Amino acid sequence: YRDNINIAIDGPAGAGKSTVARMVAGRLQYIYVDTGAMYRAVTWFMLNQGISAEDSEKVLQHAQNMVIELKPHENGQMVWLNGEDVTPYIRSQQVSAEVSKYARIEGLRTQLVHLQQQMALEKGVVMDGRDIGTTVLPDAEVKIFMTASVKERALRRFNELSDEGITLEQLEKDIAERDRLDQEREVSPLRCAEDAIILDTTHMDINQVVEAILSYCKT
Ligand code: CDP
Ligand code: CDP
């Protein structure tokens, strides 16, 4: 495999980005950066403080002083916000439902993109999100745009939930709505970079996807 390259993985919710990115990073002994976790941590904080996404000025005021840290962990990654481990809170249904509303605030994106770019300066990074290949790491050596049908993505999410009491139909609606908000926002929307490799994983299992990506990282 090529030494010290950056790998950008983008795509819609439930496509398998984080699972696969983490495994690819493990195989290459690279650092994995889950940018969605950063947007989720900010969203959790704002909801907790009662700060609405409509009030972007207030969001930015609070975001300015925020300290976000990503720490590697055996099952993925831990997110710390202002010295507190917020990992257990950021995948809740409420955060999932609200995150895209905060993620369209321009100043917040500027701040998080900057932080993400700092994390990738040394190279040897696998980063997943929505705008990695287009905005965060436009020079990444390997860019993957990972998709799957919305039905399959909803099913994948459904299978990992235990008892949050949400139906498959509702999950499919929520995911489709989040895709829409992410694709239609003005600032760095979810879209495939011109030089990205498109990987439709609807009929692929996790290992096949990992091997496919690794095959693009060969010298
Ligand atoms: O894991 P899942 O695909 O559900 O989402 P995520 O990667 O944790 O991202 C959650 C949300 O954060 C997305 O729906 C986007 O609104 C936002 N996000 C973003 O705008 N840009 C990124 N680079 C990553 C996430
Ligand atoms: O990060 P993203 O939202 O794109 O997806 P994820 O959280 O990595 O994957 C969602 C779920 O789909 C996980 O439970 C994976 O194990 C599963 N998955 C799968 O069943 N088949 C794939 N080819 C990829 C992921």
PDB file of C-alpha atoms and ligand atoms in Angstrom:
ATOM      1  CA  TYR A   1       0.000   0.000   0.000  1.00  0.00           C
ATOM      2  CA  ARG A   2       1.050   3.561  -0.599  1.00  0.00           C
ATOM      3  CA  ASP A   3       2.670   5.197   2.386  1.00  0.00           C
ATOM      4  CA  ASN A   4       1.178   8.157   4.167  1.00  0.00           C
ATOM      5  CA  ILE A   5      -1.673   9.174   1.946  1.00  0.00           C
ATOM      6  CA  ASN A   6      -4.980  10.733   2.968  1.00  0.00           C
ATOM      7  CA  ILE A   7      -8.227   8.914   2.217  1.00  0.00           C
ATOM      8  CA  ALA A   8     -11.501  10.846   2.015  1.00  0.00           C
ATOM      9  CA  ILE A   9     -14.795   8.959   2.355  1.00  0.00           C
ATOM     10  CA  ASP A  10     -18.076  10.783   1.769  1.00  0.00           C
ATOM     11  CA  GLY A  11     -21.661   9.738   1.285  1.00  0.00           C
ATOM     12  CA  PRO A  12     -25.164   9.772   2.759  1.00  0.00           C
ATOM     13  CA  ALA A  13     -26.273   8.485   6.172  1.00  0.00           C
ATOM     14  CA  GLY A  14     -25.999   4.739   6.757  1.00  0.00           C
ATOM     15  CA  ALA A  15     -23.872   4.015   3.683  1.00  0.00           C
ATOM     16  CA  GLY A  16     -21.298   2.324   5.917  1.00  0.00           C
ATOM     17  CA  LYS A  17     -18.716   5.112   5.950  1.00  0.00           C
ATOM     18  CA  SER A  18     -17.693   5.023   9.593  1.00  0.00           C
ATOM     19  CA  THR A  19     -17.594   1.226   9.891  1.00  0.00           C
ATOM     20  CA  VAL A  20     -15.512   0.875   6.752  1.00  0.00           C
ATOM     21  CA  ALA A  21     -13.306   3.939   7.366  1.00  0.00           C
ATOM     22  CA  ARG A  22     -12.394   2.603  10.797  1.00  0.00           C
ATOM     23  CA  MET A  23     -11.488  -0.798   9.364  1.00  0.00           C
ATOM     24  CA  VAL A  24      -9.434   0.671   6.520  1.00  0.00           C
ATOM     25  CA  ALA A  25      -7.588   2.840   9.062  1.00  0.00           C
ATOM     26  CA  GLY A  26      -6.931  -0.269  11.163  1.00  0.00           C
ATOM     27  CA  ARG A  27      -5.518  -2.179   8.218  1.00  0.00           C
ATOM     28  CA  LEU A  28      -3.210   0.660   7.178  1.00  0.00           C
ATOM     29  CA  GLN A  29      -2.425   1.722  10.749  1.00  0.00           C
ATOM     30  CA  TYR A  30      -3.764   5.131   9.908  1.00  0.00           C
ATOM     31  CA  ILE A  31      -5.671   7.598  12.044  1.00  0.00           C
ATOM     32  CA  TYR A  32      -9.446   7.582  11.639  1.00  0.00           C
ATOM     33  CA  VAL A  33     -11.327  10.887  11.864  1.00  0.00           C
ATOM     34  CA  ASP A  34     -15.131  10.777  12.113  1.00  0.00           C
ATOM     35  CA  THR A  35     -16.200  14.318  11.203  1.00  0.00           C
ATOM     36  CA  GLY A  36     -19.899  13.536  11.691  1.00  0.00           C
ATOM     37  CA  ALA A  37     -19.136  12.969  15.363  1.00  0.00           C
ATOM     38  CA  MET A  38     -17.901  16.561  15.585  1.00  0.00           C
ATOM     39  CA  TYR A  39     -21.135  17.973  14.137  1.00  0.00           C
ATOM     40  CA  ARG A  40     -23.076  15.665  16.431  1.00  0.00           C
ATOM     41  CA  ALA A  41     -21.150  16.769  19.527  1.00  0.00           C
ATOM     42  CA  VAL A  42     -21.832  20.431  18.746  1.00  0.00           C
ATOM     43  CA  THR A  43     -25.514  19.626  18.165  1.00  0.00           C
ATOM     44  CA  TRP A  44     -25.775  17.765  21.466  1.00  0.00           C
ATOM     45  CA  PHE A  45     -24.218  20.720  23.273  1.00  0.00           C
ATOM     46  CA  MET A  46     -26.540  23.293  21.662  1.00  0.00           C
ATOM     47  CA  LEU A  47     -29.665  21.218  22.347  1.00  0.00           C
ATOM     48  CA  ASN A  48     -28.544  20.827  25.940  1.00  0.00           C
ATOM     49  CA  GLN A  49     -28.096  24.586  26.292  1.00  0.00           C
ATOM     50  CA  GLY A  50     -31.417  25.277  24.596  1.00  0.00           C
ATOM     51  CA  ILE A  51     -29.761  27.117  21.714  1.00  0.00           C
ATOM     52  CA  SER A  52     -31.810  26.805  18.544  1.00  0.00           C
ATOM     53  CA  ALA A  53     -30.200  26.301  15.117  1.00  0.00           C
ATOM     54  CA  GLU A  54     -32.268  29.299  13.965  1.00  0.00           C
ATOM     55  CA  ASP A  55     -30.185  31.531  16.217  1.00  0.00           C
ATOM     56  CA  SER A  56     -26.934  31.104  14.300  1.00  0.00           C
ATOM     57  CA  GLU A  57     -25.271  34.056  16.015  1.00  0.00           C
ATOM     58  CA  LYS A  58     -25.719  32.471  19.407  1.00  0.00           C
ATOM     59  CA  VAL A  59     -24.600  29.100  18.063  1.00  0.00           C
ATOM     60  CA  LEU A  60     -21.388  30.673  16.792  1.00  0.00           C
ATOM     61  CA  GLN A  61     -20.795  32.550  20.048  1.00  0.00           C
ATOM     62  CA  HIS A  62     -20.893  29.297  21.983  1.00  0.00           C
ATOM     63  CA  ALA A  63     -19.047  27.277  19.354  1.00  0.00           C
ATOM     64  CA  GLN A  64     -16.080  29.664  19.440  1.00  0.00           C
ATOM     65  CA  ASN A  65     -14.991  28.601  22.903  1.00  0.00           C
ATOM     66  CA  MET A  66     -15.689  24.947  22.417  1.00  0.00           C
ATOM     67  CA  VAL A  67     -12.888  22.408  22.756  1.00  0.00           C
ATOM     68  CA  ILE A  68     -13.552  19.302  20.651  1.00  0.00           C
ATOM     69  CA  GLU A  69     -11.206  16.326  20.857  1.00  0.00           C
ATOM     70  CA  LEU A  70     -11.367  12.989  19.056  1.00  0.00           C
ATOM     71  CA  LYS A  71      -9.707  10.102  20.867  1.00  0.00           C
ATOM     72  CA  PRO A  72      -9.152   6.699  19.304  1.00  0.00           C
ATOM     73  CA  HIS A  73     -10.924   3.805  20.976  1.00  0.00           C
ATOM     74  CA  GLU A  74     -11.207   0.109  20.204  1.00  0.00           C
ATOM     75  CA  ASN A  75     -14.818   0.403  18.987  1.00  0.00           C
ATOM     76  CA  GLY A  76     -14.345   3.530  16.967  1.00  0.00           C
ATOM     77  CA  GLN A  77     -13.709   6.849  18.430  1.00  0.00           C
ATOM     78  CA  MET A  78     -14.553   8.868  21.494  1.00  0.00           C
ATOM     79  CA  VAL A  79     -15.601  12.485  21.298  1.00  0.00           C
ATOM     80  CA  TRP A  80     -14.799  14.849  24.111  1.00  0.00           C
ATOM     81  CA  LEU A  81     -16.365  18.251  24.390  1.00  0.00           C
ATOM     82  CA  ASN A  82     -14.962  20.801  26.840  1.00  0.00           C
ATOM     83  CA  GLY A  83     -13.213  18.034  28.732  1.00  0.00           C
ATOM     84  CA  GLU A  84     -16.256  15.750  28.957  1.00  0.00           C
ATOM     85  CA  ASP A  85     -16.764  12.440  27.142  1.00  0.00           C
ATOM     86  CA  VAL A  86     -19.969  12.999  25.142  1.00  0.00           C
ATOM     87  CA  THR A  87     -19.694   9.825  23.031  1.00  0.00           C
ATOM     88  CA  PRO A  88     -22.707   8.123  24.648  1.00  0.00           C
ATOM     89  CA  TYR A  89     -25.042  11.026  23.799  1.00  0.00           C
ATOM     90  CA  ILE A  90     -24.289  11.923  20.210  1.00  0.00           C
ATOM     91  CA  ARG A  91     -26.063   9.053  18.397  1.00  0.00           C
ATOM     92  CA  SER A  92     -29.475   9.688  19.946  1.00  0.00           C
ATOM     93  CA  GLN A  93     -32.530  10.034  17.745  1.00  0.00           C
ATOM     94  CA  GLN A  94     -32.863  13.660  18.804  1.00  0.00           C
ATOM     95  CA  VAL A  95     -29.325  14.577  17.798  1.00  0.00           C
ATOM     96  CA  SER A  96     -29.743  12.705  14.489  1.00  0.00           C
ATOM     97  CA  ALA A  97     -32.928  14.614  13.777  1.00  0.00           C
ATOM     98  CA  GLU A  98     -31.391  18.037  14.487  1.00  0.00           C
ATOM     99  CA  VAL A  99     -27.760  17.784  13.376  1.00  0.00           C
ATOM    100  CA  SER A 100     -28.276  18.838   9.744  1.00  0.00           C
ATOM    101  CA  LYS A 101     -29.891  22.098  10.878  1.00  0.00           C
ATOM    102  CA  TYR A 102     -26.746  23.090  12.776  1.00  0.00           C
ATOM    103  CA  ALA A 103     -24.415  21.684  10.109  1.00  0.00           C
ATOM    104  CA  ARG A 104     -25.643  24.232   7.567  1.00  0.00           C
ATOM    105  CA  ILE A 105     -24.385  27.206   9.608  1.00  0.00           C
ATOM    106  CA  GLU A 106     -21.466  28.606   7.641  1.00  0.00           C
ATOM    107  CA  GLY A 107     -19.305  29.884  10.519  1.00  0.00           C
ATOM    108  CA  LEU A 108     -19.616  26.587  12.327  1.00  0.00           C
ATOM    109  CA  ARG A 109     -18.486  24.690   9.231  1.00  0.00           C
ATOM    110  CA  THR A 110     -15.505  27.013   8.792  1.00  0.00           C
ATOM    111  CA  GLN A 111     -14.443  26.300  12.342  1.00  0.00           C
ATOM    112  CA  LEU A 112     -14.838  22.511  12.132  1.00  0.00           C
ATOM    113  CA  VAL A 113     -13.277  22.265   8.656  1.00  0.00           C
ATOM    114  CA  HIS A 114     -10.219  24.094   9.972  1.00  0.00           C
ATOM    115  CA  LEU A 115      -9.928  21.683  12.877  1.00  0.00           C
ATOM    116  CA  GLN A 116     -10.314  18.696  10.519  1.00  0.00           C
ATOM    117  CA  GLN A 117      -7.614  20.018   8.208  1.00  0.00           C
ATOM    118  CA  GLN A 118      -5.248  20.365  11.172  1.00  0.00           C
ATOM    119  CA  MET A 119      -5.897  16.719  12.047  1.00  0.00           C
ATOM    120  CA  ALA A 120      -4.884  15.603   8.553  1.00  0.00           C
ATOM    121  CA  LEU A 121      -1.705  17.659   8.154  1.00  0.00           C
ATOM    122  CA  GLU A 122       0.559  14.738   8.992  1.00  0.00           C
ATOM    123  CA  LYS A 123      -1.184  12.472   6.438  1.00  0.00           C
ATOM    124  CA  GLY A 124      -1.956   8.832   7.060  1.00  0.00           C
ATOM    125  CA  VAL A 125      -5.556   9.772   7.812  1.00  0.00           C
ATOM    126  CA  VAL A 126      -8.866   8.194   6.840  1.00  0.00           C
ATOM    127  CA  MET A 127     -11.573  10.836   7.211  1.00  0.00           C
ATOM    128  CA  ASP A 128     -15.290  10.329   6.643  1.00  0.00           C
ATOM    129  CA  GLY A 129     -18.106  12.847   6.313  1.00  0.00           C
ATOM    130  CA  ARG A 130     -20.040  14.742   3.652  1.00  0.00           C
ATOM    131  CA  ASP A 131     -17.577  17.321   2.281  1.00  0.00           C
ATOM    132  CA  ILE A 132     -14.185  15.713   2.833  1.00  0.00           C
ATOM    133  CA  GLY A 133     -13.266  15.140  -0.822  1.00  0.00           C
ATOM    134  CA  THR A 134     -14.760  18.446  -1.965  1.00  0.00           C
ATOM    135  CA  THR A 135     -13.851  20.898   0.802  1.00  0.00           C
ATOM    136  CA  VAL A 136     -11.848  19.547   3.731  1.00  0.00           C
ATOM    137  CA  LEU A 137      -9.200  17.520   1.880  1.00  0.00           C
ATOM    138  CA  PRO A 138      -9.529  18.376  -1.823  1.00  0.00           C
ATOM    139  CA  ASP A 139      -5.994  17.020  -2.324  1.00  0.00           C
ATOM    140  CA  ALA A 140      -6.639  13.635  -0.707  1.00  0.00           C
ATOM    141  CA  GLU A 141      -4.866  10.920  -2.713  1.00  0.00           C
ATOM    142  CA  VAL A 142      -7.875   8.587  -2.592  1.00  0.00           C
ATOM    143  CA  LYS A 143     -11.483   9.812  -2.610  1.00  0.00           C
ATOM    144  CA  ILE A 144     -14.428   7.489  -2.214  1.00  0.00           C
ATOM    145  CA  PHE A 145     -18.095   8.393  -2.552  1.00  0.00           C
ATOM    146  CA  MET A 146     -19.990   5.606  -0.811  1.00  0.00           C
ATOM    147  CA  THR A 147     -23.686   5.106  -1.416  1.00  0.00           C
ATOM    148  CA  ALA A 148     -26.420   2.495  -1.028  1.00  0.00           C
ATOM    149  CA  SER A 149     -30.165   2.624  -1.653  1.00  0.00           C
ATOM    150  CA  VAL A 150     -32.110   4.510   1.012  1.00  0.00           C
ATOM    151  CA  LYS A 151     -34.014   1.277   1.848  1.00  0.00           C
ATOM    152  CA  GLU A 152     -30.789  -0.608   2.466  1.00  0.00           C
ATOM    153  CA  ARG A 153     -29.344   2.231   4.516  1.00  0.00           C
ATOM    154  CA  ALA A 154     -32.459   2.464   6.685  1.00  0.00           C
ATOM    155  CA  LEU A 155     -32.338  -1.300   7.191  1.00  0.00           C
ATOM    156  CA  ARG A 156     -28.697  -1.140   8.278  1.00  0.00           C
ATOM    157  CA  ARG A 157     -29.514   1.530  10.837  1.00  0.00           C
ATOM    158  CA  PHE A 158     -32.607  -0.367  11.974  1.00  0.00           C
ATOM    159  CA  ASN A 159     -30.548  -3.496  12.613  1.00  0.00           C
ATOM    160  CA  GLU A 160     -28.144  -1.650  14.876  1.00  0.00           C
ATOM    161  CA  LEU A 161     -30.852  -0.068  17.047  1.00  0.00           C
ATOM    162  CA  SER A 162     -31.980  -1.895  20.130  1.00  0.00           C
ATOM    163  CA  ASP A 163     -35.154  -0.381  21.575  1.00  0.00           C
ATOM    164  CA  GLU A 164     -35.462   3.249  20.686  1.00  0.00           C
ATOM    165  CA  GLY A 165     -38.952   2.393  19.458  1.00  0.00           C
ATOM    166  CA  ILE A 166     -38.570   3.691  15.928  1.00  0.00           C
ATOM    167  CA  THR A 167     -40.056   1.840  12.953  1.00  0.00           C
ATOM    168  CA  LEU A 168     -38.183   1.015   9.761  1.00  0.00           C
ATOM    169  CA  GLU A 169     -40.557   3.270   7.805  1.00  0.00           C
ATOM    170  CA  GLN A 170     -39.889   6.219  10.105  1.00  0.00           C
ATOM    171  CA  LEU A 171     -36.150   5.611   9.925  1.00  0.00           C
ATOM    172  CA  GLU A 172     -36.285   5.612   6.136  1.00  0.00           C
ATOM    173  CA  LYS A 173     -38.157   8.927   6.183  1.00  0.00           C
ATOM    174  CA  ASP A 174     -35.701  10.478   8.668  1.00  0.00           C
ATOM    175  CA  ILE A 175     -32.698   9.386   6.616  1.00  0.00           C
ATOM    176  CA  ALA A 176     -34.204  10.649   3.354  1.00  0.00           C
ATOM    177  CA  GLU A 177     -34.939  14.002   5.004  1.00  0.00           C
ATOM    178  CA  ARG A 178     -31.402  14.300   6.377  1.00  0.00           C
ATOM    179  CA  ASP A 179     -29.986  13.442   2.926  1.00  0.00           C
ATOM    180  CA  ARG A 180     -32.149  16.190   1.441  1.00  0.00           C
ATOM    181  CA  LEU A 181     -31.003  18.825   3.958  1.00  0.00           C
ATOM    182  CA  ASP A 182     -27.348  17.806   3.517  1.00  0.00           C
ATOM    183  CA  GLN A 183     -27.581  17.893  -0.290  1.00  0.00           C
ATOM    184  CA  GLU A 184     -29.500  21.148  -0.534  1.00  0.00           C
ATOM    185  CA  ARG A 185     -27.595  23.336   1.907  1.00  0.00           C
ATOM    186  CA  GLU A 186     -25.614  26.217   0.454  1.00  0.00           C
ATOM    187  CA  VAL A 187     -22.297  25.716   2.215  1.00  0.00           C
ATOM    188  CA  SER A 188     -20.363  22.609   1.159  1.00  0.00           C
ATOM    189  CA  PRO A 189     -23.336  20.347   0.495  1.00  0.00           C
ATOM    190  CA  LEU A 190     -23.093  16.582   0.292  1.00  0.00           C
ATOM    191  CA  ARG A 191     -21.915  15.870  -3.205  1.00  0.00           C
ATOM    192  CA  CYS A 192     -19.526  13.617  -5.029  1.00  0.00           C
ATOM    193  CA  ALA A 193     -16.130  15.164  -5.845  1.00  0.00           C
ATOM    194  CA  GLU A 194     -15.297  15.081  -9.561  1.00  0.00           C
ATOM    195  CA  ASP A 195     -12.314  12.837  -8.942  1.00  0.00           C
ATOM    196  CA  ALA A 196     -13.987  10.508  -6.442  1.00  0.00           C
ATOM    197  CA  ILE A 197     -14.544   6.798  -6.987  1.00  0.00           C
ATOM    198  CA  ILE A 198     -18.219   5.939  -6.596  1.00  0.00           C
ATOM    199  CA  LEU A 199     -18.886   2.810  -4.593  1.00  0.00           C
ATOM    200  CA  ASP A 200     -22.487   1.580  -4.478  1.00  0.00           C
ATOM    201  CA  THR A 201     -22.499  -0.792  -1.509  1.00  0.00           C
ATOM    202  CA  THR A 202     -26.185  -1.808  -1.665  1.00  0.00           C
ATOM    203  CA  HIS A 203     -25.210  -5.392  -2.418  1.00  0.00           C
ATOM    204  CA  MET A 204     -21.775  -5.452  -0.797  1.00  0.00           C
ATOM    205  CA  ASP A 205     -20.869  -6.641   2.665  1.00  0.00           C
ATOM    206  CA  ILE A 206     -18.481  -4.743   4.891  1.00  0.00           C
ATOM    207  CA  ASN A 207     -15.380  -6.781   4.013  1.00  0.00           C
ATOM    208  CA  GLN A 208     -15.960  -6.405   0.297  1.00  0.00           C
ATOM    209  CA  VAL A 209     -16.157  -2.640   0.714  1.00  0.00           C
ATOM    210  CA  VAL A 210     -12.978  -2.563   2.807  1.00  0.00           C
ATOM    211  CA  GLU A 211     -11.088  -4.643   0.228  1.00  0.00           C
ATOM    212  CA  ALA A 212     -12.365  -2.453  -2.615  1.00  0.00           C
ATOM    213  CA  ILE A 213     -11.080   0.693  -0.920  1.00  0.00           C
ATOM    214  CA  LEU A 214      -7.743  -0.904  -0.051  1.00  0.00           C
ATOM    215  CA  SER A 215      -7.332  -1.870  -3.697  1.00  0.00           C
ATOM    216  CA  TYR A 216      -7.330   1.841  -4.579  1.00  0.00           C
ATOM    217  CA  CYS A 217      -4.579   2.478  -2.023  1.00  0.00           C
ATOM    218  CA  LYS A 218      -2.026   0.230  -3.691  1.00  0.00           C
ATOM    219  CA  THR A 219       1.142   1.629  -5.198  1.00  0.00           C
TER     220      THR A 219
HETATM  221  O1  CDP B   1     -23.409   8.405  10.768  1.00  0.00           O
HETATM  222  P1  CDP B   1     -24.374   9.171   9.936  1.00  0.00           P
HETATM  223  O2  CDP B   1     -24.153   8.955   8.484  1.00  0.00           O
HETATM  224  O3  CDP B   1     -25.779   9.057  10.356  1.00  0.00           O
HETATM  225  O4  CDP B   1     -24.081  10.696  10.130  1.00  0.00           O
HETATM  226  P2  CDP B   1     -22.752  11.389  10.558  1.00  0.00           P
HETATM  227  O5  CDP B   1     -21.658  11.067   9.622  1.00  0.00           O
HETATM  228  O6  CDP B   1     -22.549  11.151  12.000  1.00  0.00           O
HETATM  229  O7  CDP B   1     -23.147  12.905  10.293  1.00  0.00           O
HETATM  230  C1  CDP B   1     -24.226  13.515  10.954  1.00  0.00           C
HETATM  231  C2  CDP B   1     -24.584  14.799  10.244  1.00  0.00           C
HETATM  232  O8  CDP B   1     -23.522  15.735  10.389  1.00  0.00           O
HETATM  233  C3  CDP B   1     -24.826  14.703   8.747  1.00  0.00           C
HETATM  234  O9  CDP B   1     -26.157  14.332   8.435  1.00  0.00           O
HETATM  235  C4  CDP B   1     -24.513  16.129   8.275  1.00  0.00           C
HETATM  236  O10 CDP B   1     -25.615  16.992   8.488  1.00  0.00           O
HETATM  237  C5  CDP B   1     -23.412  16.550   9.241  1.00  0.00           C
HETATM  238  N1  CDP B   1     -22.080  16.409   8.653  1.00  0.00           N
HETATM  239  C6  CDP B   1     -21.643  17.380   7.780  1.00  0.00           C
HETATM  240  O11 CDP B   1     -22.395  18.298   7.470  1.00  0.00           O
HETATM  241  N2  CDP B   1     -20.391  17.345   7.262  1.00  0.00           N
HETATM  242  C7  CDP B   1     -19.550  16.351   7.584  1.00  0.00           C
HETATM  243  N3  CDP B   1     -18.312  16.349   7.087  1.00  0.00           N
HETATM  244  C8  CDP B   1     -19.983  15.324   8.444  1.00  0.00           C
HETATM  245  C9  CDP B   1     -21.259  15.365   8.955  1.00  0.00           C
HETATM  246  O1  CDP B   2     -21.174   6.073   8.781  1.00  0.00           O
HETATM  247  P1  CDP B   2     -22.400   5.727   8.005  1.00  0.00           P
HETATM  248  O2  CDP B   2     -23.595   6.427   8.471  1.00  0.00           O
HETATM  249  O3  CDP B   2     -22.205   5.896   6.527  1.00  0.00           O
HETATM  250  O4  CDP B   2     -22.676   4.171   8.191  1.00  0.00           O
HETATM  251  P2  CDP B   2     -22.229   3.183   9.372  1.00  0.00           P
HETATM  252  O5  CDP B   2     -22.700   3.732  10.648  1.00  0.00           O
HETATM  253  O6  CDP B   2     -20.798   2.843   9.238  1.00  0.00           O
HETATM  254  O7  CDP B   2     -23.000   1.859   8.951  1.00  0.00           O
HETATM  255  C1  CDP B   2     -24.352   1.611   9.308  1.00  0.00           C
HETATM  256  C2  CDP B   2     -24.546   0.131   9.579  1.00  0.00           C
HETATM  257  O8  CDP B   2     -24.510  -0.600   8.347  1.00  0.00           O
HETATM  258  C3  CDP B   2     -23.506  -0.503  10.478  1.00  0.00           C
HETATM  259  O9  CDP B   2     -24.186  -1.259  11.453  1.00  0.00           O
HETATM  260  C4  CDP B   2     -22.723  -1.416   9.571  1.00  0.00           C
HETATM  261  O10 CDP B   2     -22.276  -2.570  10.214  1.00  0.00           O
HETATM  262  C5  CDP B   2     -23.717  -1.750   8.490  1.00  0.00           C
HETATM  263  N1  CDP B   2     -23.124  -2.035   7.155  1.00  0.00           N
HETATM  264  C6  CDP B   2     -23.521  -3.122   6.438  1.00  0.00           C
HETATM  265  O11 CDP B   2     -24.351  -3.867   6.923  1.00  0.00           O
HETATM  266  N2  CDP B   2     -23.000  -3.386   5.189  1.00  0.00           N
HETATM  267  C7  CDP B   2     -22.116  -2.577   4.622  1.00  0.00           C
HETATM  268  N3  CDP B   2     -21.618  -2.835   3.417  1.00  0.00           N
HETATM  269  C8  CDP B   2     -21.701  -1.432   5.353  1.00  0.00           C
HETATM  270  C9  CDP B   2     -22.248  -1.182   6.624  1.00  0.00           C
END
